[in-house]
Amino acid sequence: MSLLVKNAAIISQDEKRSVLRGFDILVEGSRIARVAKGIKEKAEFVVDAKGCFVVPGFVNCHNHAAMTLLRGYADDMELHSWLSAKIWPREAKLKEDDVYWGSLLACVEMIRGGTTCFADMYFFMDGIARAVEESGLRANLSHGMIDLGDKGKREKELREGERVVREWNGKAGGRISTSFGPHAPYTCSRELLEKTLELSKKYGAKIQIHLSETRKEVFDLKKQCGKRPAEFLGELGFLSSEVVASHCCWVSKSEVSLLAKRGVSVVHNPVSNMKLAGGNAMPVQEFFEAGANVALGTDGACSNNSLSMFESMKFAALLQKNARWDAVVLNAQQALDLATRNGAKALGLNAGVIAEGKLADFSILDFSKPSTVPVHNAVSNIVYSASPSNVRDVVVNGKLILLNGKIQMLDEEKILAKAQKVAEDLVSR
Amino acid sequence: MSLLVKNAAIISQDEKRSVLRGFDILVEGSRIARVAKGIKEKAEFVVDAKGCFVVPGFVNCHNHAAMTLLRGYADDMELHSWLSAKIWPREAKLKEDDVYWGSLLACVEMIRGGTTCFADMYFFMDGIARAVEESGLRANLSHGMIDLGDKGKREKELREGERVVREWNGKAGGRISTSFGPHAPYTCSRELLEKTLELSKKYGAKIQIHLSETRKEVFDLKKQCGKRPAEFLGELGFLSSEVVASHCCWVSKSEVSLLAKRGVSVVHNPVSNMKLAGGNAMPVQEFFEAGANVALGTDGACSNNSLSMFESMKFAALLQKNARWDAVVLNAQQALDLATRNGAKALGLNAGVIAEGKLADFSILDFSKPSTVPVHNAVSNIVYSASPSNVRDVVVNGKLILLNGKIQMLDEEKILAKAQKVAEDLVSR
């Protein structure tokens, strides 16, 4: 398979953040073979991108895709009652097929939003993996493990986590990678975390974890063992560049520096944090200063309620400005970095940048919509003005999965109708 | 002209916030004549809204429409240097025709976003008024007046403010109303404010004003005259139900109660406040408790950079939750109230509710998009998940101005191309 994208303005996201105007992109197989002006090679498929901007695909580093089924089911509630009265009782009734349909819905939404890869932590991962396989998207999947100190539960969770890694890693032509997913220090025993670390080393797999999302979990752990969550994980030897830690809102300065030093990627989820009223903004500036890799996530559709990375970039930039009384911090370019190159780095992907040798994961944006005219600054338009309606084409692993606004590998209409039915059924069980 | 909308699910926004399923809406002239099931009357135009939701048109209570021309021109800057180094020098080069094209661009964006009415404060108001007239939208227009204590400037501004009211009030078949626009207590002299009050009474016109957007302006005035801005206006006798005050972020509890008591409508602009890092969230809960009418605005496209009221509703709800560490506050229903019935009340419109006798200003939303499936709760979907891409049809003053996603009264393609050119020219002058 070869693909030639002609006449593009490329937001390359390379080291210099070059914008290449009037360039072509030649894709061979799953990789970008050349980026140059006037490429003469013949390709099986040619896309004219004149007047459009090509941007690396967004990497949504924190999602629970199947939670689309509960989008709008319970909003404006205090976190604990939201979970215990609404979310957990419904999740207890989920079946693998529900997860499959909810994930397909999420995939369609993400493709339309220019997301080319997402990280997911949930259960019934076979359902999610099947959806990813069919959709053409790339994903890093982990079975979410919670033991609450129960040995039987721990062993069961670890078995399932390991099964998912064994069965799915490298599948879908390499689009699926896997990781281990201990839910959080407050829901996982020390033994579960230690065993996870062992398995991660055995399989060379990454670890997804929730870290210091709320103030409560930090002080609960501190009361219990005298340490804050990142300190606790540090002393376990748990922290490394294999770890992708979501939220990190309530971290001390010394935890910021510890996480950065150990090479942990931290994932900001501004919409979810604001909606659930965690009360704090991730200290993104401190993470930058400490040299940490900061990525971006939407979190699940229940606590967002959208999977748009455009929206999350805008919320990220504005939340930092608001929290710090400083309009200069987390500028548009940095927000775009979070969503592209930093996200790819977090998941260990050779992507997030448009350059030769990189995975061919990118979107073609059409700015000829009223909300993205004029174009004084394309990066500003992407972060502050654009939306999924600007996404014309999406390429993942060298393959067009959205073309002229049409989903290529899935039956979108059928998925929307079926997901609506599954969702109605789920809440009436 | 008559119009019949069939088989709708109506988010009525009436006192009980009824959702009416399977209802029809009969529009005669500019008003809603009937809302009932199975209306038999013949109408000149029939729209089938089966599977769709009808919602009152959004009322964007604070805008500077022509600033679309500078969208993305200068972001991530500290407020004062942003204004003095970037915005004001460009505004000094504006001509009426630029304002016309910038406003047309804004109108197209607003129509596509389900906004049916907006309040505007700017200059070259003839340009904006012409755009509104052609677009089919409803608007309340004011010439923004600044005198900085200069008598000559004051008289000139007042003359122009009065001319706009005289020439445009009631025009465009009643779609255009006008108001006086003293910019803010820190840019207008006491004399200008007193004269404005006189003119407002003379013409029965509303007053648009910026109030306590930043901490600095509050303490500058306090230093100057010993009073905070709302206190100062209160003692002038300036505050009444004719006043629409934007921002009101830095107000004391006693100012909240004063503004509420005098019947002032306060306009929240969450995106702009966050982007410019004003550092505070409007105390919406306190305004609610004091019985004030709280409306919603996007502010100009320069400090947002979008005119989507969907986005502003989500930011409003999430900013309150974040600021107060309370996920329960400013729920989806309240956010929708801000954008519809409260906005209409602020501008003195008999609209914002879908009921007999009300102005026929509403949108038809199609939720069959991945980001708005499933529909567990339509109001939640509108506030937390929807976007302009869900807006299928828009009716203003009884007339369809967006039909099946197509702008009816304007040449959208021409406007986008021309606005891009005007914007490029403006920044190179």
PDB file of C-alpha atoms in Angstrom, chain A residues 9-266:
ATOM      1  CA  ALA A   9       0.684  22.672   4.744  1.00  0.00           C
ATOM      2  CA  ILE A  10       2.303  20.383   7.297  1.00  0.00           C
ATOM      3  CA  ILE A  11       2.341  21.139  11.012  1.00  0.00           C
ATOM      4  CA  SER A  12       5.283  18.792  11.364  1.00  0.00           C
ATOM      5  CA  GLN A  13       5.705  18.931  15.154  1.00  0.00           C
ATOM      6  CA  ASP A  14       9.388  18.217  14.626  1.00  0.00           C
ATOM      7  CA  GLU A  15      12.076  19.567  16.982  1.00  0.00           C
ATOM      8  CA  LYS A  16      11.855  23.018  15.405  1.00  0.00           C
ATOM      9  CA  ARG A  17       8.068  22.842  15.104  1.00  0.00           C
ATOM     10  CA  SER A  18       8.456  23.568  11.381  1.00  0.00           C
ATOM     11  CA  VAL A  19       5.405  24.339   9.295  1.00  0.00           C
ATOM     12  CA  LEU A  20       6.096  23.073   5.783  1.00  0.00           C
ATOM     13  CA  ARG A  21       3.978  24.756   3.128  1.00  0.00           C
ATOM     14  CA  GLY A  22       3.249  23.150  -0.228  1.00  0.00           C
ATOM     15  CA  PHE A  23       4.830  19.809   0.695  1.00  0.00           C
ATOM     16  CA  ASP A  24       3.888  16.272  -0.243  1.00  0.00           C
ATOM     17  CA  ILE A  25       3.922  13.210   2.003  1.00  0.00           C
ATOM     18  CA  LEU A  26       4.674   9.784   0.571  1.00  0.00           C
ATOM     19  CA  VAL A  27       3.503   6.886   2.706  1.00  0.00           C
ATOM     20  CA  GLU A  28       4.734   3.349   2.053  1.00  0.00           C
ATOM     21  CA  GLY A  29       3.217   0.589   4.131  1.00  0.00           C
ATOM     22  CA  SER A  30       2.707   1.850   7.656  1.00  0.00           C
ATOM     23  CA  ARG A  31       5.437   4.532   7.534  1.00  0.00           C
ATOM     24  CA  ILE A  32       6.118   7.952   6.125  1.00  0.00           C
ATOM     25  CA  ALA A  33       8.684   7.339   3.379  1.00  0.00           C
ATOM     26  CA  ARG A  34       9.289  10.936   2.276  1.00  0.00           C
ATOM     27  CA  VAL A  35       8.268  14.489   3.046  1.00  0.00           C
ATOM     28  CA  ALA A  36       9.284  16.832   0.215  1.00  0.00           C
ATOM     29  CA  LYS A  37       8.057  19.238  -2.407  1.00  0.00           C
ATOM     30  CA  GLY A  38       6.824  17.878  -5.733  1.00  0.00           C
ATOM     31  CA  ILE A  39       7.228  14.139  -5.067  1.00  0.00           C
ATOM     32  CA  LYS A  40       7.047  12.346  -8.429  1.00  0.00           C
ATOM     33  CA  GLU A  41       6.665   8.736  -7.274  1.00  0.00           C
ATOM     34  CA  LYS A  42       3.448   7.015  -8.188  1.00  0.00           C
ATOM     35  CA  ALA A  43       1.250   5.868  -5.334  1.00  0.00           C
ATOM     36  CA  GLU A  44      -1.778   3.605  -5.237  1.00  0.00           C
ATOM     37  CA  PHE A  45      -3.814   6.321  -3.619  1.00  0.00           C
ATOM     38  CA  VAL A  46      -3.428  10.099  -3.999  1.00  0.00           C
ATOM     39  CA  VAL A  47      -5.105  12.675  -1.761  1.00  0.00           C
ATOM     40  CA  ASP A  48      -5.043  16.367  -2.617  1.00  0.00           C
ATOM     41  CA  ALA A  49      -4.570  18.427   0.551  1.00  0.00           C
ATOM     42  CA  LYS A  50      -4.420  21.831  -1.110  1.00  0.00           C
ATOM     43  CA  GLY A  51      -5.594  24.521   1.295  1.00  0.00           C
ATOM     44  CA  CYS A  52      -5.548  22.012   4.148  1.00  0.00           C
ATOM     45  CA  PHE A  53      -3.261  21.453   7.124  1.00  0.00           C
ATOM     46  CA  VAL A  54      -1.772  18.096   7.975  1.00  0.00           C
ATOM     47  CA  VAL A  55      -1.204  17.480  11.655  1.00  0.00           C
ATOM     48  CA  PRO A  56       0.105  14.416  13.495  1.00  0.00           C
ATOM     49  CA  GLY A  57      -2.743  12.296  14.815  1.00  0.00           C
ATOM     50  CA  PHE A  58      -3.778  13.050  18.358  1.00  0.00           C
ATOM     51  CA  VAL A  59      -2.772  10.500  20.968  1.00  0.00           C
ATOM     52  CA  ASN A  60      -5.438  10.306  23.653  1.00  0.00           C
ATOM     53  CA  CYS A  61      -3.400   8.968  26.564  1.00  0.00           C
ATOM     54  CA  HIS A  62      -6.230   8.258  28.975  1.00  0.00           C
ATOM     55  CA  ASN A  63      -9.551   6.759  28.064  1.00  0.00           C
ATOM     56  CA  HIS A  64     -12.119   4.208  29.105  1.00  0.00           C
ATOM     57  CA  ALA A  65     -13.639   3.944  25.666  1.00  0.00           C
ATOM     58  CA  ALA A  66     -16.666   1.817  26.435  1.00  0.00           C
ATOM     59  CA  MET A  67     -17.925   4.390  28.922  1.00  0.00           C
ATOM     60  CA  THR A  68     -19.484   6.204  25.971  1.00  0.00           C
ATOM     61  CA  LEU A  69     -22.470   3.992  26.806  1.00  0.00           C
ATOM     62  CA  LEU A  70     -23.004   5.989  29.999  1.00  0.00           C
ATOM     63  CA  ARG A  71     -22.382   9.418  28.467  1.00  0.00           C
ATOM     64  CA  GLY A  72     -24.815  11.849  30.050  1.00  0.00           C
ATOM     65  CA  TYR A  73     -26.273   9.166  32.300  1.00  0.00           C
ATOM     66  CA  ALA A  74     -25.140  10.834  35.515  1.00  0.00           C
ATOM     67  CA  ASP A  75     -23.689  14.332  35.594  1.00  0.00           C
ATOM     68  CA  ASP A  76     -23.252  17.093  38.107  1.00  0.00           C
ATOM     69  CA  MET A  77     -22.739  14.705  41.000  1.00  0.00           C
ATOM     70  CA  GLU A  78     -20.181  14.503  43.754  1.00  0.00           C
ATOM     71  CA  LEU A  79     -17.454  12.012  42.770  1.00  0.00           C
ATOM     72  CA  HIS A  80     -18.133   9.337  45.387  1.00  0.00           C
ATOM     73  CA  SER A  81     -21.916   9.190  44.995  1.00  0.00           C
ATOM     74  CA  TRP A  82     -21.459   9.385  41.234  1.00  0.00           C
ATOM     75  CA  LEU A  83     -19.319   6.261  41.338  1.00  0.00           C
ATOM     76  CA  SER A  84     -21.168   4.294  43.986  1.00  0.00           C
ATOM     77  CA  ALA A  85     -24.762   5.154  43.106  1.00  0.00           C
ATOM     78  CA  LYS A  86     -24.494   5.432  39.348  1.00  0.00           C
ATOM     79  CA  ILE A  87     -21.367   4.215  37.586  1.00  0.00           C
ATOM     80  CA  TRP A  88     -20.353   1.077  39.483  1.00  0.00           C
ATOM     81  CA  PRO A  89     -23.863  -0.466  39.600  1.00  0.00           C
ATOM     82  CA  ARG A  90     -24.118  -0.073  35.824  1.00  0.00           C
ATOM     83  CA  GLU A  91     -20.598  -1.315  35.183  1.00  0.00           C
ATOM     84  CA  ALA A  92     -21.452  -4.394  37.236  1.00  0.00           C
ATOM     85  CA  LYS A  93     -24.058  -5.227  34.584  1.00  0.00           C
ATOM     86  CA  LEU A  94     -21.774  -4.777  31.592  1.00  0.00           C
ATOM     87  CA  LYS A  95     -21.104  -7.660  29.214  1.00  0.00           C
ATOM     88  CA  GLU A  96     -18.317  -8.034  26.714  1.00  0.00           C
ATOM     89  CA  ASP A  97     -20.617  -7.320  23.818  1.00  0.00           C
ATOM     90  CA  ASP A  98     -21.718  -4.021  25.399  1.00  0.00           C
ATOM     91  CA  VAL A  99     -18.078  -3.064  25.758  1.00  0.00           C
ATOM     92  CA  TYR A 100     -17.535  -3.911  22.105  1.00  0.00           C
ATOM     93  CA  TRP A 101     -20.354  -1.623  20.933  1.00  0.00           C
ATOM     94  CA  GLY A 102     -19.461   1.177  23.322  1.00  0.00           C
ATOM     95  CA  SER A 103     -15.880   0.990  22.108  1.00  0.00           C
ATOM     96  CA  LEU A 104     -16.920   1.057  18.463  1.00  0.00           C
ATOM     97  CA  LEU A 105     -18.909   4.212  19.220  1.00  0.00           C
ATOM     98  CA  ALA A 106     -15.821   5.690  20.878  1.00  0.00           C
ATOM     99  CA  CYS A 107     -13.672   4.708  17.902  1.00  0.00           C
ATOM    100  CA  VAL A 108     -15.981   6.486  15.471  1.00  0.00           C
ATOM    101  CA  GLU A 109     -15.984   9.575  17.656  1.00  0.00           C
ATOM    102  CA  MET A 110     -12.197   9.528  18.004  1.00  0.00           C
ATOM    103  CA  ILE A 111     -11.561   9.005  14.288  1.00  0.00           C
ATOM    104  CA  ARG A 112     -13.822  11.952  13.487  1.00  0.00           C
ATOM    105  CA  GLY A 113     -11.878  13.983  16.042  1.00  0.00           C
ATOM    106  CA  GLY A 114      -8.463  13.330  14.491  1.00  0.00           C
ATOM    107  CA  THR A 115      -7.356  10.921  17.203  1.00  0.00           C
ATOM    108  CA  THR A 116      -5.217   8.150  15.769  1.00  0.00           C
ATOM    109  CA  CYS A 117      -4.209   6.339  18.947  1.00  0.00           C
ATOM    110  CA  PHE A 118      -5.632   5.987  22.438  1.00  0.00           C
ATOM    111  CA  ALA A 119      -4.649   4.384  25.706  1.00  0.00           C
ATOM    112  CA  ASP A 120      -7.396   2.469  27.442  1.00  0.00           C
ATOM    113  CA  MET A 121      -7.881   0.889  30.827  1.00  0.00           C
ATOM    114  CA  TYR A 122     -11.081  -1.075  31.362  1.00  0.00           C
ATOM    115  CA  PHE A 123     -12.379  -4.629  31.501  1.00  0.00           C
ATOM    116  CA  PHE A 124     -13.720  -7.067  28.916  1.00  0.00           C
ATOM    117  CA  MET A 125     -10.697  -5.911  26.931  1.00  0.00           C
ATOM    118  CA  ASP A 126     -11.406  -8.428  24.180  1.00  0.00           C
ATOM    119  CA  GLY A 127     -14.438  -6.312  23.310  1.00  0.00           C
ATOM    120  CA  ILE A 128     -12.314  -3.189  23.061  1.00  0.00           C
ATOM    121  CA  ALA A 129      -9.558  -4.936  21.146  1.00  0.00           C
ATOM    122  CA  ARG A 130     -12.031  -6.255  18.580  1.00  0.00           C
ATOM    123  CA  ALA A 131     -13.385  -2.729  18.112  1.00  0.00           C
ATOM    124  CA  VAL A 132      -9.874  -1.319  17.655  1.00  0.00           C
ATOM    125  CA  GLU A 133      -8.993  -4.058  15.203  1.00  0.00           C
ATOM    126  CA  GLU A 134     -12.036  -3.315  13.046  1.00  0.00           C
ATOM    127  CA  SER A 135     -11.794   0.472  13.281  1.00  0.00           C
ATOM    128  CA  GLY A 136      -8.282   0.891  11.919  1.00  0.00           C
ATOM    129  CA  LEU A 137      -7.197   2.877  14.975  1.00  0.00           C
ATOM    130  CA  ARG A 138      -4.074   2.305  17.042  1.00  0.00           C
ATOM    131  CA  ALA A 139      -4.401   1.660  20.771  1.00  0.00           C
ATOM    132  CA  ASN A 140      -2.568   0.644  23.895  1.00  0.00           C
ATOM    133  CA  LEU A 141      -4.877  -1.544  25.954  1.00  0.00           C
ATOM    134  CA  SER A 142      -4.742  -2.573  29.590  1.00  0.00           C
ATOM    135  CA  HIS A 143      -7.029  -4.570  31.814  1.00  0.00           C
ATOM    136  CA  GLY A 144      -7.793  -2.382  34.826  1.00  0.00           C
ATOM    137  CA  MET A 145      -6.816  -4.233  38.006  1.00  0.00           C
ATOM    138  CA  ILE A 146      -8.272  -3.564  41.460  1.00  0.00           C
ATOM    139  CA  ASP A 147      -7.807  -5.889  44.437  1.00  0.00           C
ATOM    140  CA  LEU A 148      -8.565  -3.723  47.472  1.00  0.00           C
ATOM    141  CA  GLY A 149      -6.215  -6.049  49.372  1.00  0.00           C
ATOM    142  CA  ASP A 150      -8.131  -9.237  48.497  1.00  0.00           C
ATOM    143  CA  LYS A 151      -5.743 -12.019  47.521  1.00  0.00           C
ATOM    144  CA  GLY A 152      -8.220 -14.011  45.434  1.00  0.00           C
ATOM    145  CA  LYS A 153      -9.256 -10.950  43.521  1.00  0.00           C
ATOM    146  CA  ARG A 154      -5.619  -9.972  43.048  1.00  0.00           C
ATOM    147  CA  GLU A 155      -4.700 -13.296  41.460  1.00  0.00           C
ATOM    148  CA  LYS A 156      -7.713 -13.204  39.203  1.00  0.00           C
ATOM    149  CA  GLU A 157      -6.944  -9.648  38.087  1.00  0.00           C
ATOM    150  CA  LEU A 158      -3.302 -10.418  37.416  1.00  0.00           C
ATOM    151  CA  ARG A 159      -4.214 -13.483  35.376  1.00  0.00           C
ATOM    152  CA  GLU A 160      -6.612 -11.450  33.287  1.00  0.00           C
ATOM    153  CA  GLY A 161      -4.115  -8.585  32.909  1.00  0.00           C
ATOM    154  CA  GLU A 162      -1.472 -11.020  31.743  1.00  0.00           C
ATOM    155  CA  ARG A 163      -3.874 -12.785  29.382  1.00  0.00           C
ATOM    156  CA  VAL A 164      -4.716  -9.491  27.668  1.00  0.00           C
ATOM    157  CA  VAL A 165      -1.022  -8.718  27.161  1.00  0.00           C
ATOM    158  CA  ARG A 166      -0.302 -12.200  25.841  1.00  0.00           C
ATOM    159  CA  GLU A 167      -3.246 -12.398  23.522  1.00  0.00           C
ATOM    160  CA  TRP A 168      -3.371  -8.912  22.109  1.00  0.00           C
ATOM    161  CA  ASN A 169       0.080  -7.388  22.080  1.00  0.00           C
ATOM    162  CA  GLY A 170       1.171  -6.686  18.501  1.00  0.00           C
ATOM    163  CA  LYS A 171      -2.164  -7.704  17.026  1.00  0.00           C
ATOM    164  CA  ALA A 172      -4.118  -5.850  14.314  1.00  0.00           C
ATOM    165  CA  GLY A 173      -1.001  -5.537  12.179  1.00  0.00           C
ATOM    166  CA  GLY A 174       0.871  -4.003  15.101  1.00  0.00           C
ATOM    167  CA  ARG A 175      -1.773  -1.377  15.818  1.00  0.00           C
ATOM    168  CA  ILE A 176      -2.594  -2.899  19.190  1.00  0.00           C
ATOM    169  CA  SER A 177      -0.045  -2.742  21.961  1.00  0.00           C
ATOM    170  CA  THR A 178      -0.783  -3.682  25.537  1.00  0.00           C
ATOM    171  CA  SER A 179       0.107  -2.633  29.020  1.00  0.00           C
ATOM    172  CA  PHE A 180      -0.659  -3.543  32.605  1.00  0.00           C
ATOM    173  CA  GLY A 181      -3.297  -1.469  34.332  1.00  0.00           C
ATOM    174  CA  PRO A 182      -3.138  -1.394  38.157  1.00  0.00           C
ATOM    175  CA  HIS A 183      -5.964   1.062  38.763  1.00  0.00           C
ATOM    176  CA  ALA A 184      -4.401   3.294  41.445  1.00  0.00           C
ATOM    177  CA  PRO A 185      -2.366   3.153  44.657  1.00  0.00           C
ATOM    178  CA  TYR A 186      -5.572   3.520  46.689  1.00  0.00           C
ATOM    179  CA  THR A 187      -7.320   0.562  45.047  1.00  0.00           C
ATOM    180  CA  CYS A 188      -4.335  -1.754  44.595  1.00  0.00           C
ATOM    181  CA  SER A 189      -2.355  -3.531  47.289  1.00  0.00           C
ATOM    182  CA  ARG A 190       1.405  -3.269  47.485  1.00  0.00           C
ATOM    183  CA  GLU A 191       1.540  -6.915  46.402  1.00  0.00           C
ATOM    184  CA  LEU A 192      -0.475  -6.220  43.284  1.00  0.00           C
ATOM    185  CA  LEU A 193       1.795  -3.303  42.393  1.00  0.00           C
ATOM    186  CA  GLU A 194       4.939  -5.394  42.958  1.00  0.00           C
ATOM    187  CA  LYS A 195       3.622  -8.243  40.857  1.00  0.00           C
ATOM    188  CA  THR A 196       2.622  -5.769  38.129  1.00  0.00           C
ATOM    189  CA  LEU A 197       6.165  -4.418  38.054  1.00  0.00           C
ATOM    190  CA  GLU A 198       7.500  -7.940  37.622  1.00  0.00           C
ATOM    191  CA  LEU A 199       5.096  -8.691  34.790  1.00  0.00           C
ATOM    192  CA  SER A 200       5.838  -5.388  33.100  1.00  0.00           C
ATOM    193  CA  LYS A 201       9.518  -6.287  33.039  1.00  0.00           C
ATOM    194  CA  LYS A 202       8.813  -9.829  31.874  1.00  0.00           C
ATOM    195  CA  TYR A 203       6.746  -8.671  28.903  1.00  0.00           C
ATOM    196  CA  GLY A 204       8.472  -5.336  28.248  1.00  0.00           C
ATOM    197  CA  ALA A 205       5.035  -3.808  28.664  1.00  0.00           C
ATOM    198  CA  LYS A 206       4.075  -0.354  29.830  1.00  0.00           C
ATOM    199  CA  ILE A 207       2.006   0.350  32.928  1.00  0.00           C
ATOM    200  CA  GLN A 208      -1.053   2.607  33.004  1.00  0.00           C
ATOM    201  CA  ILE A 209      -2.091   3.904  36.414  1.00  0.00           C
ATOM    202  CA  HIS A 210      -4.253   6.628  37.979  1.00  0.00           C
ATOM    203  CA  LEU A 211      -2.189   8.806  40.289  1.00  0.00           C
ATOM    204  CA  SER A 212      -3.235  11.502  42.757  1.00  0.00           C
ATOM    205  CA  GLU A 213      -6.427  12.512  40.972  1.00  0.00           C
ATOM    206  CA  THR A 214      -8.088  13.690  44.171  1.00  0.00           C
ATOM    207  CA  ARG A 215      -6.901  15.268  47.371  1.00  0.00           C
ATOM    208  CA  LYS A 216      -8.645  12.570  49.381  1.00  0.00           C
ATOM    209  CA  GLU A 217      -6.672   9.651  47.985  1.00  0.00           C
ATOM    210  CA  VAL A 218      -3.416  11.467  48.714  1.00  0.00           C
ATOM    211  CA  PHE A 219      -4.194  12.096  52.360  1.00  0.00           C
ATOM    212  CA  ASP A 220      -5.780   8.687  52.869  1.00  0.00           C
ATOM    213  CA  LEU A 221      -2.557   7.035  51.755  1.00  0.00           C
ATOM    214  CA  LYS A 222      -0.474   9.446  53.773  1.00  0.00           C
ATOM    215  CA  LYS A 223      -2.482   8.541  56.866  1.00  0.00           C
ATOM    216  CA  GLN A 224      -2.173   4.858  56.088  1.00  0.00           C
ATOM    217  CA  CYS A 225       1.545   4.589  55.346  1.00  0.00           C
ATOM    218  CA  GLY A 226       3.023   8.049  55.905  1.00  0.00           C
ATOM    219  CA  LYS A 227       3.747   8.581  52.214  1.00  0.00           C
ATOM    220  CA  ARG A 228       2.119  10.412  49.373  1.00  0.00           C
ATOM    221  CA  PRO A 229       1.227   8.231  46.353  1.00  0.00           C
ATOM    222  CA  ALA A 230       4.177   9.106  44.090  1.00  0.00           C
ATOM    223  CA  GLU A 231       6.611   8.803  47.011  1.00  0.00           C
ATOM    224  CA  PHE A 232       5.108   5.435  47.850  1.00  0.00           C
ATOM    225  CA  LEU A 233       5.463   4.204  44.247  1.00  0.00           C
ATOM    226  CA  GLY A 234       8.995   5.603  44.117  1.00  0.00           C
ATOM    227  CA  GLU A 235      10.074   3.604  47.123  1.00  0.00           C
ATOM    228  CA  LEU A 236       8.562   0.453  45.602  1.00  0.00           C
ATOM    229  CA  GLY A 237      10.861   0.952  42.590  1.00  0.00           C
ATOM    230  CA  PHE A 238       7.708   1.207  40.522  1.00  0.00           C
ATOM    231  CA  LEU A 239       8.456   4.465  38.707  1.00  0.00           C
ATOM    232  CA  SER A 240      10.167   4.339  35.325  1.00  0.00           C
ATOM    233  CA  SER A 241       9.720   5.452  31.728  1.00  0.00           C
ATOM    234  CA  GLU A 242       7.356   2.516  31.286  1.00  0.00           C
ATOM    235  CA  VAL A 243       4.814   4.202  33.550  1.00  0.00           C
ATOM    236  CA  VAL A 244       1.994   6.367  32.181  1.00  0.00           C
ATOM    237  CA  ALA A 245       0.391   8.105  35.141  1.00  0.00           C
ATOM    238  CA  SER A 246      -2.944   9.829  34.664  1.00  0.00           C
ATOM    239  CA  HIS A 247      -4.107  12.959  36.462  1.00  0.00           C
ATOM    240  CA  CYS A 248      -1.224  13.829  38.860  1.00  0.00           C
ATOM    241  CA  CYS A 249      -3.168  16.844  40.100  1.00  0.00           C
ATOM    242  CA  TRP A 250      -2.322  16.614  43.788  1.00  0.00           C
ATOM    243  CA  VAL A 251       1.433  16.146  43.666  1.00  0.00           C
ATOM    244  CA  SER A 252       4.004  17.936  45.749  1.00  0.00           C
ATOM    245  CA  LYS A 253       7.017  19.665  44.204  1.00  0.00           C
ATOM    246  CA  SER A 254       9.268  16.844  45.302  1.00  0.00           C
ATOM    247  CA  GLU A 255       6.881  14.326  43.726  1.00  0.00           C
ATOM    248  CA  VAL A 256       6.993  16.322  40.479  1.00  0.00           C
ATOM    249  CA  SER A 257      10.735  16.099  40.479  1.00  0.00           C
ATOM    250  CA  LEU A 258      10.710  12.415  41.381  1.00  0.00           C
ATOM    251  CA  LEU A 259       8.261  11.545  38.591  1.00  0.00           C
ATOM    252  CA  ALA A 260      10.301  13.565  36.086  1.00  0.00           C
ATOM    253  CA  LYS A 261      13.611  12.048  37.197  1.00  0.00           C
ATOM    254  CA  ARG A 262      12.297   8.510  36.809  1.00  0.00           C
ATOM    255  CA  GLY A 263      11.014   9.293  33.304  1.00  0.00           C
ATOM    256  CA  VAL A 264       7.328   8.746  34.085  1.00  0.00           C
ATOM    257  CA  SER A 265       4.932  10.205  31.509  1.00  0.00           C
ATOM    258  CA  VAL A 266       2.176  12.178  33.193  1.00  0.00           C
TER     259      VAL A 266
END
